[in-house]
């Protein structure tokens, strides 16, 4: 038995059988090949996750993200909610500032690595994520240095 070449539009496997000089070719439906998912089922698009983002002020908004999405794609979905805000001037959202001081979290875990898949955090459809204060390393270094340079900190207390 051998698998013959398939037409690009026809995704059904074809098998040919040869016996005593004669051959027979037939189409085999995918569900007869194995107990695994059929070829057609694998081509269906997955429904995106519907997630709720809780803001620090207590309000929330909903977003949609691909089930196999990354933290970076999640952040892009959050940014797109605010795409109607001005790009410059008053009311402009500085996303580099936002992501430098805050991060999204799920179940108490900070989502810090943009390349992490959402599945890494076991995020599911309908889950709620929240903004959490997150201070970048560069901000910590500046803060530590300024505390060391403050002369009032070095005075003995009475």
mmCIF file of the C-alpha atoms, coordinates in Angstrom:
data_MODEL
# 
_entry.id   MODEL 
# 
loop_
_atom_site.group_PDB 
_atom_site.id 
_atom_site.type_symbol 
_atom_site.label_atom_id 
_atom_site.label_alt_id 
_atom_site.label_comp_id 
_atom_site.label_asym_id 
_atom_site.label_entity_id 
_atom_site.label_seq_id 
_atom_site.pdbx_PDB_ins_code 
_atom_site.Cartn_x 
_atom_site.Cartn_y 
_atom_site.Cartn_z 
_atom_site.occupancy 
_atom_site.B_iso_or_equiv 
_atom_site.pdbx_formal_charge 
_atom_site.auth_seq_id 
_atom_site.auth_comp_id 
_atom_site.auth_asym_id 
_atom_site.auth_atom_id 
_atom_site.pdbx_PDB_model_num 
ATOM 1   C CA . UNK A 1 1   ? 0.000   0.000  0.000   1.00 0.00 ? 1   UNK A CA 1 
ATOM 2   C CA . UNK A 1 2   ? 1.334   3.473  -0.853  1.00 0.00 ? 2   UNK A CA 1 
ATOM 3   C CA . UNK A 1 3   ? 0.047   6.996  -0.456  1.00 0.00 ? 3   UNK A CA 1 
ATOM 4   C CA . UNK A 1 4   ? -0.385  8.758  -3.771  1.00 0.00 ? 4   UNK A CA 1 
ATOM 5   C CA . UNK A 1 5   ? 0.155   12.475 -4.351  1.00 0.00 ? 5   UNK A CA 1 
ATOM 6   C CA . UNK A 1 6   ? -2.849  14.582 -3.526  1.00 0.00 ? 6   UNK A CA 1 
ATOM 7   C CA . UNK A 1 7   ? -4.428  17.474 -5.315  1.00 0.00 ? 7   UNK A CA 1 
ATOM 8   C CA . UNK A 1 8   ? -3.914  20.705 -3.256  1.00 0.00 ? 8   UNK A CA 1 
ATOM 9   C CA . UNK A 1 9   ? -7.691  21.239 -3.009  1.00 0.00 ? 9   UNK A CA 1 
ATOM 10  C CA . UNK A 1 10  ? -8.400  17.632 -2.043  1.00 0.00 ? 10  UNK A CA 1 
ATOM 11  C CA . UNK A 1 11  ? -7.096  16.967 1.454   1.00 0.00 ? 11  UNK A CA 1 
ATOM 12  C CA . UNK A 1 12  ? -8.466  13.405 1.612   1.00 0.00 ? 12  UNK A CA 1 
ATOM 13  C CA . UNK A 1 13  ? -5.733  10.740 1.582   1.00 0.00 ? 13  UNK A CA 1 
ATOM 14  C CA . UNK A 1 14  ? -5.779  8.291  -1.317  1.00 0.00 ? 14  UNK A CA 1 
ATOM 15  C CA . UNK A 1 15  ? -4.366  4.803  -1.141  1.00 0.00 ? 15  UNK A CA 1 
ATOM 16  C CA . UNK A 1 16  ? -3.552  2.433  -3.939  1.00 0.00 ? 16  UNK A CA 1 
ATOM 17  C CA . UNK A 1 17  ? -3.453  -1.319 -3.638  1.00 0.00 ? 17  UNK A CA 1 
ATOM 18  C CA . UNK A 1 18  ? -1.629  -3.566 -6.077  1.00 0.00 ? 18  UNK A CA 1 
ATOM 19  C CA . UNK A 1 19  ? -2.131  -7.316 -6.405  1.00 0.00 ? 19  UNK A CA 1 
ATOM 20  C CA . UNK A 1 20  ? -1.260  -9.608 -9.278  1.00 0.00 ? 20  UNK A CA 1 
ATOM 21  C CA . UNK A 1 21  ? -0.543  -6.742 -11.662 1.00 0.00 ? 21  UNK A CA 1 
ATOM 22  C CA . UNK A 1 22  ? -3.824  -4.873 -11.096 1.00 0.00 ? 22  UNK A CA 1 
ATOM 23  C CA . UNK A 1 23  ? -4.246  -1.823 -8.889  1.00 0.00 ? 23  UNK A CA 1 
ATOM 24  C CA . UNK A 1 24  ? -7.068  -0.155 -7.055  1.00 0.00 ? 24  UNK A CA 1 
ATOM 25  C CA . UNK A 1 25  ? -7.075  3.434  -5.772  1.00 0.00 ? 25  UNK A CA 1 
ATOM 26  C CA . UNK A 1 26  ? -9.531  4.740  -3.202  1.00 0.00 ? 26  UNK A CA 1 
ATOM 27  C CA . UNK A 1 27  ? -10.208 7.742  -0.996  1.00 0.00 ? 27  UNK A CA 1 
ATOM 28  C CA . UNK A 1 28  ? -10.115 7.058  2.735   1.00 0.00 ? 28  UNK A CA 1 
ATOM 29  C CA . UNK A 1 29  ? -12.141 9.345  5.004   1.00 0.00 ? 29  UNK A CA 1 
ATOM 30  C CA . UNK A 1 30  ? -9.989  10.968 7.719   1.00 0.00 ? 30  UNK A CA 1 
ATOM 31  C CA . UNK A 1 31  ? -12.025 9.492  10.586  1.00 0.00 ? 31  UNK A CA 1 
ATOM 32  C CA . UNK A 1 32  ? -10.985 5.975  9.471   1.00 0.00 ? 32  UNK A CA 1 
ATOM 33  C CA . UNK A 1 33  ? -7.274  6.760  9.585   1.00 0.00 ? 33  UNK A CA 1 
ATOM 34  C CA . UNK A 1 34  ? -6.877  7.139  13.352  1.00 0.00 ? 34  UNK A CA 1 
ATOM 35  C CA . UNK A 1 35  ? -8.805  8.007  16.483  1.00 0.00 ? 35  UNK A CA 1 
ATOM 36  C CA . UNK A 1 36  ? -7.112  11.435 16.462  1.00 0.00 ? 36  UNK A CA 1 
ATOM 37  C CA . UNK A 1 37  ? -8.759  14.617 15.225  1.00 0.00 ? 37  UNK A CA 1 
ATOM 38  C CA . UNK A 1 38  ? -9.584  14.701 11.535  1.00 0.00 ? 38  UNK A CA 1 
ATOM 39  C CA . UNK A 1 39  ? -7.629  16.787 9.051   1.00 0.00 ? 39  UNK A CA 1 
ATOM 40  C CA . UNK A 1 40  ? -10.594 19.123 8.654   1.00 0.00 ? 40  UNK A CA 1 
ATOM 41  C CA . UNK A 1 41  ? -11.004 19.702 12.398  1.00 0.00 ? 41  UNK A CA 1 
ATOM 42  C CA . UNK A 1 42  ? -7.381  20.826 12.737  1.00 0.00 ? 42  UNK A CA 1 
ATOM 43  C CA . UNK A 1 43  ? -7.951  23.553 10.156  1.00 0.00 ? 43  UNK A CA 1 
ATOM 44  C CA . UNK A 1 44  ? -10.786 25.224 12.070  1.00 0.00 ? 44  UNK A CA 1 
ATOM 45  C CA . UNK A 1 45  ? -9.752  28.545 13.625  1.00 0.00 ? 45  UNK A CA 1 
ATOM 46  C CA . UNK A 1 46  ? -9.761  28.592 17.409  1.00 0.00 ? 46  UNK A CA 1 
ATOM 47  C CA . UNK A 1 47  ? -12.084 30.991 19.175  1.00 0.00 ? 47  UNK A CA 1 
ATOM 48  C CA . UNK A 1 48  ? -10.113 33.704 21.005  1.00 0.00 ? 48  UNK A CA 1 
ATOM 49  C CA . UNK A 1 49  ? -10.095 34.059 24.780  1.00 0.00 ? 49  UNK A CA 1 
ATOM 50  C CA . UNK A 1 50  ? -12.491 36.655 26.164  1.00 0.00 ? 50  UNK A CA 1 
ATOM 51  C CA . UNK A 1 51  ? -10.627 38.257 29.071  1.00 0.00 ? 51  UNK A CA 1 
ATOM 52  C CA . UNK A 1 52  ? -11.509 41.036 31.501  1.00 0.00 ? 52  UNK A CA 1 
ATOM 53  C CA . UNK A 1 53  ? -8.834  43.534 32.514  1.00 0.00 ? 53  UNK A CA 1 
ATOM 54  C CA . UNK A 1 54  ? -9.273  45.176 35.930  1.00 0.00 ? 54  UNK A CA 1 
ATOM 55  C CA . UNK A 1 55  ? -7.780  48.663 36.168  1.00 0.00 ? 55  UNK A CA 1 
ATOM 56  C CA . UNK A 1 56  ? -6.277  50.170 39.330  1.00 0.00 ? 56  UNK A CA 1 
ATOM 57  C CA . UNK A 1 57  ? -9.269  52.501 39.722  1.00 0.00 ? 57  UNK A CA 1 
ATOM 58  C CA . UNK A 1 58  ? -11.619 49.499 39.980  1.00 0.00 ? 58  UNK A CA 1 
ATOM 59  C CA . UNK A 1 59  ? -13.106 49.818 36.498  1.00 0.00 ? 59  UNK A CA 1 
ATOM 60  C CA . UNK A 1 60  ? -12.644 47.106 33.886  1.00 0.00 ? 60  UNK A CA 1 
ATOM 61  C CA . UNK A 1 61  ? -12.782 46.420 30.168  1.00 0.00 ? 61  UNK A CA 1 
ATOM 62  C CA . UNK A 1 62  ? -12.923 43.320 27.980  1.00 0.00 ? 62  UNK A CA 1 
ATOM 63  C CA . UNK A 1 63  ? -10.464 42.162 25.343  1.00 0.00 ? 63  UNK A CA 1 
ATOM 64  C CA . UNK A 1 64  ? -10.051 39.208 23.000  1.00 0.00 ? 64  UNK A CA 1 
ATOM 65  C CA . UNK A 1 65  ? -6.721  37.415 22.595  1.00 0.00 ? 65  UNK A CA 1 
ATOM 66  C CA . UNK A 1 66  ? -5.736  34.318 20.627  1.00 0.00 ? 66  UNK A CA 1 
ATOM 67  C CA . UNK A 1 67  ? -5.729  31.157 22.759  1.00 0.00 ? 67  UNK A CA 1 
ATOM 68  C CA . UNK A 1 68  ? -2.115  30.500 21.817  1.00 0.00 ? 68  UNK A CA 1 
ATOM 69  C CA . UNK A 1 69  ? -1.207  34.185 22.240  1.00 0.00 ? 69  UNK A CA 1 
ATOM 70  C CA . UNK A 1 70  ? 1.733   35.685 24.070  1.00 0.00 ? 70  UNK A CA 1 
ATOM 71  C CA . UNK A 1 71  ? 2.018   38.301 26.801  1.00 0.00 ? 71  UNK A CA 1 
ATOM 72  C CA . UNK A 1 72  ? 3.095   40.780 24.089  1.00 0.00 ? 72  UNK A CA 1 
ATOM 73  C CA . UNK A 1 73  ? -0.125  40.099 22.142  1.00 0.00 ? 73  UNK A CA 1 
ATOM 74  C CA . UNK A 1 74  ? -2.111  40.528 25.350  1.00 0.00 ? 74  UNK A CA 1 
ATOM 75  C CA . UNK A 1 75  ? -0.494  43.925 25.909  1.00 0.00 ? 75  UNK A CA 1 
ATOM 76  C CA . UNK A 1 76  ? -1.242  44.909 22.294  1.00 0.00 ? 76  UNK A CA 1 
ATOM 77  C CA . UNK A 1 77  ? -4.900  43.996 22.831  1.00 0.00 ? 77  UNK A CA 1 
ATOM 78  C CA . UNK A 1 78  ? -4.969  46.219 25.933  1.00 0.00 ? 78  UNK A CA 1 
ATOM 79  C CA . UNK A 1 79  ? -3.383  49.092 23.989  1.00 0.00 ? 79  UNK A CA 1 
ATOM 80  C CA . UNK A 1 80  ? -5.890  48.713 21.152  1.00 0.00 ? 80  UNK A CA 1 
ATOM 81  C CA . UNK A 1 81  ? -8.770  49.378 23.572  1.00 0.00 ? 81  UNK A CA 1 
ATOM 82  C CA . UNK A 1 82  ? -7.350  52.876 23.999  1.00 0.00 ? 82  UNK A CA 1 
ATOM 83  C CA . UNK A 1 83  ? -6.580  53.439 20.306  1.00 0.00 ? 83  UNK A CA 1 
ATOM 84  C CA . UNK A 1 84  ? -9.217  56.190 20.104  1.00 0.00 ? 84  UNK A CA 1 
ATOM 85  C CA . UNK A 1 85  ? -7.190  58.337 22.547  1.00 0.00 ? 85  UNK A CA 1 
ATOM 86  C CA . UNK A 1 86  ? -5.039  61.097 21.010  1.00 0.00 ? 86  UNK A CA 1 
ATOM 87  C CA . UNK A 1 87  ? -1.636  60.013 19.684  1.00 0.00 ? 87  UNK A CA 1 
ATOM 88  C CA . UNK A 1 88  ? -0.011  63.269 20.830  1.00 0.00 ? 88  UNK A CA 1 
ATOM 89  C CA . UNK A 1 89  ? -0.707  66.102 23.259  1.00 0.00 ? 89  UNK A CA 1 
ATOM 90  C CA . UNK A 1 90  ? -3.197  66.095 26.121  1.00 0.00 ? 90  UNK A CA 1 
ATOM 91  C CA . UNK A 1 91  ? -4.736  62.709 26.801  1.00 0.00 ? 91  UNK A CA 1 
ATOM 92  C CA . UNK A 1 92  ? -1.950  60.801 25.040  1.00 0.00 ? 92  UNK A CA 1 
ATOM 93  C CA . UNK A 1 93  ? -1.186  57.427 26.641  1.00 0.00 ? 93  UNK A CA 1 
ATOM 94  C CA . UNK A 1 94  ? 2.525   56.706 26.956  1.00 0.00 ? 94  UNK A CA 1 
ATOM 95  C CA . UNK A 1 95  ? 2.574   52.918 26.760  1.00 0.00 ? 95  UNK A CA 1 
ATOM 96  C CA . UNK A 1 96  ? 6.310   52.757 27.449  1.00 0.00 ? 96  UNK A CA 1 
ATOM 97  C CA . UNK A 1 97  ? 5.601   54.611 30.715  1.00 0.00 ? 97  UNK A CA 1 
ATOM 98  C CA . UNK A 1 98  ? 2.607   52.384 31.535  1.00 0.00 ? 98  UNK A CA 1 
ATOM 99  C CA . UNK A 1 99  ? 4.489   49.116 30.927  1.00 0.00 ? 99  UNK A CA 1 
ATOM 100 C CA . UNK A 1 100 ? 7.574   50.495 32.700  1.00 0.00 ? 100 UNK A CA 1 
ATOM 101 C CA . UNK A 1 101 ? 5.640   51.088 35.929  1.00 0.00 ? 101 UNK A CA 1 
ATOM 102 C CA . UNK A 1 102 ? 2.782   48.594 35.720  1.00 0.00 ? 102 UNK A CA 1 
ATOM 103 C CA . UNK A 1 103 ? 2.257   45.081 34.452  1.00 0.00 ? 103 UNK A CA 1 
ATOM 104 C CA . UNK A 1 104 ? -0.638  42.710 34.029  1.00 0.00 ? 104 UNK A CA 1 
ATOM 105 C CA . UNK A 1 105 ? -1.048  39.935 36.557  1.00 0.00 ? 105 UNK A CA 1 
ATOM 106 C CA . UNK A 1 106 ? -3.049  36.750 36.802  1.00 0.00 ? 106 UNK A CA 1 
ATOM 107 C CA . UNK A 1 107 ? -3.635  34.813 39.981  1.00 0.00 ? 107 UNK A CA 1 
ATOM 108 C CA . UNK A 1 108 ? -0.981  36.896 41.763  1.00 0.00 ? 108 UNK A CA 1 
ATOM 109 C CA . UNK A 1 109 ? 1.697   36.231 39.113  1.00 0.00 ? 109 UNK A CA 1 
ATOM 110 C CA . UNK A 1 110 ? 3.167   39.125 37.146  1.00 0.00 ? 110 UNK A CA 1 
ATOM 111 C CA . UNK A 1 111 ? 3.164   38.674 33.371  1.00 0.00 ? 111 UNK A CA 1 
ATOM 112 C CA . UNK A 1 112 ? 6.584   40.195 32.684  1.00 0.00 ? 112 UNK A CA 1 
ATOM 113 C CA . UNK A 1 113 ? 8.067   38.226 29.787  1.00 0.00 ? 113 UNK A CA 1 
ATOM 114 C CA . UNK A 1 114 ? 6.566   39.294 26.456  1.00 0.00 ? 114 UNK A CA 1 
ATOM 115 C CA . UNK A 1 115 ? 7.423   36.001 24.745  1.00 0.00 ? 115 UNK A CA 1 
ATOM 116 C CA . UNK A 1 116 ? 5.637   33.828 27.352  1.00 0.00 ? 116 UNK A CA 1 
ATOM 117 C CA . UNK A 1 117 ? 2.563   32.040 26.069  1.00 0.00 ? 117 UNK A CA 1 
ATOM 118 C CA . UNK A 1 118 ? -0.654  32.719 27.955  1.00 0.00 ? 118 UNK A CA 1 
ATOM 119 C CA . UNK A 1 119 ? -0.888  28.982 28.590  1.00 0.00 ? 119 UNK A CA 1 
ATOM 120 C CA . UNK A 1 120 ? 2.241   29.280 30.743  1.00 0.00 ? 120 UNK A CA 1 
ATOM 121 C CA . UNK A 1 121 ? 0.096   31.100 33.296  1.00 0.00 ? 121 UNK A CA 1 
ATOM 122 C CA . UNK A 1 122 ? -2.920  28.768 32.815  1.00 0.00 ? 122 UNK A CA 1 
ATOM 123 C CA . UNK A 1 123 ? -5.068  31.674 31.637  1.00 0.00 ? 123 UNK A CA 1 
ATOM 124 C CA . UNK A 1 124 ? -8.472  30.482 30.421  1.00 0.00 ? 124 UNK A CA 1 
ATOM 125 C CA . UNK A 1 125 ? -11.442 31.946 28.586  1.00 0.00 ? 125 UNK A CA 1 
ATOM 126 C CA . UNK A 1 126 ? -13.413 34.316 30.828  1.00 0.00 ? 126 UNK A CA 1 
ATOM 127 C CA . UNK A 1 127 ? -10.563 34.936 33.293  1.00 0.00 ? 127 UNK A CA 1 
ATOM 128 C CA . UNK A 1 128 ? -9.862  38.291 34.923  1.00 0.00 ? 128 UNK A CA 1 
ATOM 129 C CA . UNK A 1 129 ? -6.416  39.860 34.830  1.00 0.00 ? 129 UNK A CA 1 
ATOM 130 C CA . UNK A 1 130 ? -5.420  42.975 36.689  1.00 0.00 ? 130 UNK A CA 1 
ATOM 131 C CA . UNK A 1 131 ? -2.917  45.771 36.490  1.00 0.00 ? 131 UNK A CA 1 
ATOM 132 C CA . UNK A 1 132 ? -0.275  45.629 39.190  1.00 0.00 ? 132 UNK A CA 1 
ATOM 133 C CA . UNK A 1 133 ? 2.373   48.137 40.135  1.00 0.00 ? 133 UNK A CA 1 
ATOM 134 C CA . UNK A 1 134 ? 5.681   47.035 38.679  1.00 0.00 ? 134 UNK A CA 1 
ATOM 135 C CA . UNK A 1 135 ? 8.831   49.077 38.967  1.00 0.00 ? 135 UNK A CA 1 
ATOM 136 C CA . UNK A 1 136 ? 11.461  48.537 36.312  1.00 0.00 ? 136 UNK A CA 1 
ATOM 137 C CA . UNK A 1 137 ? 15.097  47.826 37.234  1.00 0.00 ? 137 UNK A CA 1 
ATOM 138 C CA . UNK A 1 138 ? 16.294  51.220 35.991  1.00 0.00 ? 138 UNK A CA 1 
ATOM 139 C CA . UNK A 1 139 ? 13.780  52.956 38.256  1.00 0.00 ? 139 UNK A CA 1 
ATOM 140 C CA . UNK A 1 140 ? 14.999  50.910 41.263  1.00 0.00 ? 140 UNK A CA 1 
ATOM 141 C CA . UNK A 1 141 ? 18.607  51.915 40.585  1.00 0.00 ? 141 UNK A CA 1 
ATOM 142 C CA . UNK A 1 142 ? 17.742  55.621 40.455  1.00 0.00 ? 142 UNK A CA 1 
ATOM 143 C CA . UNK A 1 143 ? 15.678  55.386 43.626  1.00 0.00 ? 143 UNK A CA 1 
ATOM 144 C CA . UNK A 1 144 ? 18.415  53.511 45.539  1.00 0.00 ? 144 UNK A CA 1 
ATOM 145 C CA . UNK A 1 145 ? 21.104  55.950 44.430  1.00 0.00 ? 145 UNK A CA 1 
ATOM 146 C CA . UNK A 1 146 ? 19.060  59.007 45.460  1.00 0.00 ? 146 UNK A CA 1 
ATOM 147 C CA . UNK A 1 147 ? 18.412  57.516 48.911  1.00 0.00 ? 147 UNK A CA 1 
ATOM 148 C CA . UNK A 1 148 ? 22.166  56.956 49.400  1.00 0.00 ? 148 UNK A CA 1 
ATOM 149 C CA . UNK A 1 149 ? 22.986  60.500 48.323  1.00 0.00 ? 149 UNK A CA 1 
ATOM 150 C CA . UNK A 1 150 ? 20.415  62.068 50.689  1.00 0.00 ? 150 UNK A CA 1 
ATOM 151 C CA . UNK A 1 151 ? 22.442  63.615 53.564  1.00 0.00 ? 151 UNK A CA 1 
ATOM 152 C CA . UNK A 1 152 ? 19.461  63.651 55.940  1.00 0.00 ? 152 UNK A CA 1 
ATOM 153 C CA . UNK A 1 153 ? 19.500  59.837 55.919  1.00 0.00 ? 153 UNK A CA 1 
ATOM 154 C CA . UNK A 1 154 ? 23.067  59.808 57.314  1.00 0.00 ? 154 UNK A CA 1 
ATOM 155 C CA . UNK A 1 155 ? 22.386  62.056 60.316  1.00 0.00 ? 155 UNK A CA 1 
ATOM 156 C CA . UNK A 1 156 ? 22.256  60.224 63.642  1.00 0.00 ? 156 UNK A CA 1 
ATOM 157 C CA . UNK A 1 157 ? 18.807  60.173 65.180  1.00 0.00 ? 157 UNK A CA 1 
ATOM 158 C CA . UNK A 1 158 ? 18.265  61.505 68.692  1.00 0.00 ? 158 UNK A CA 1 
# 
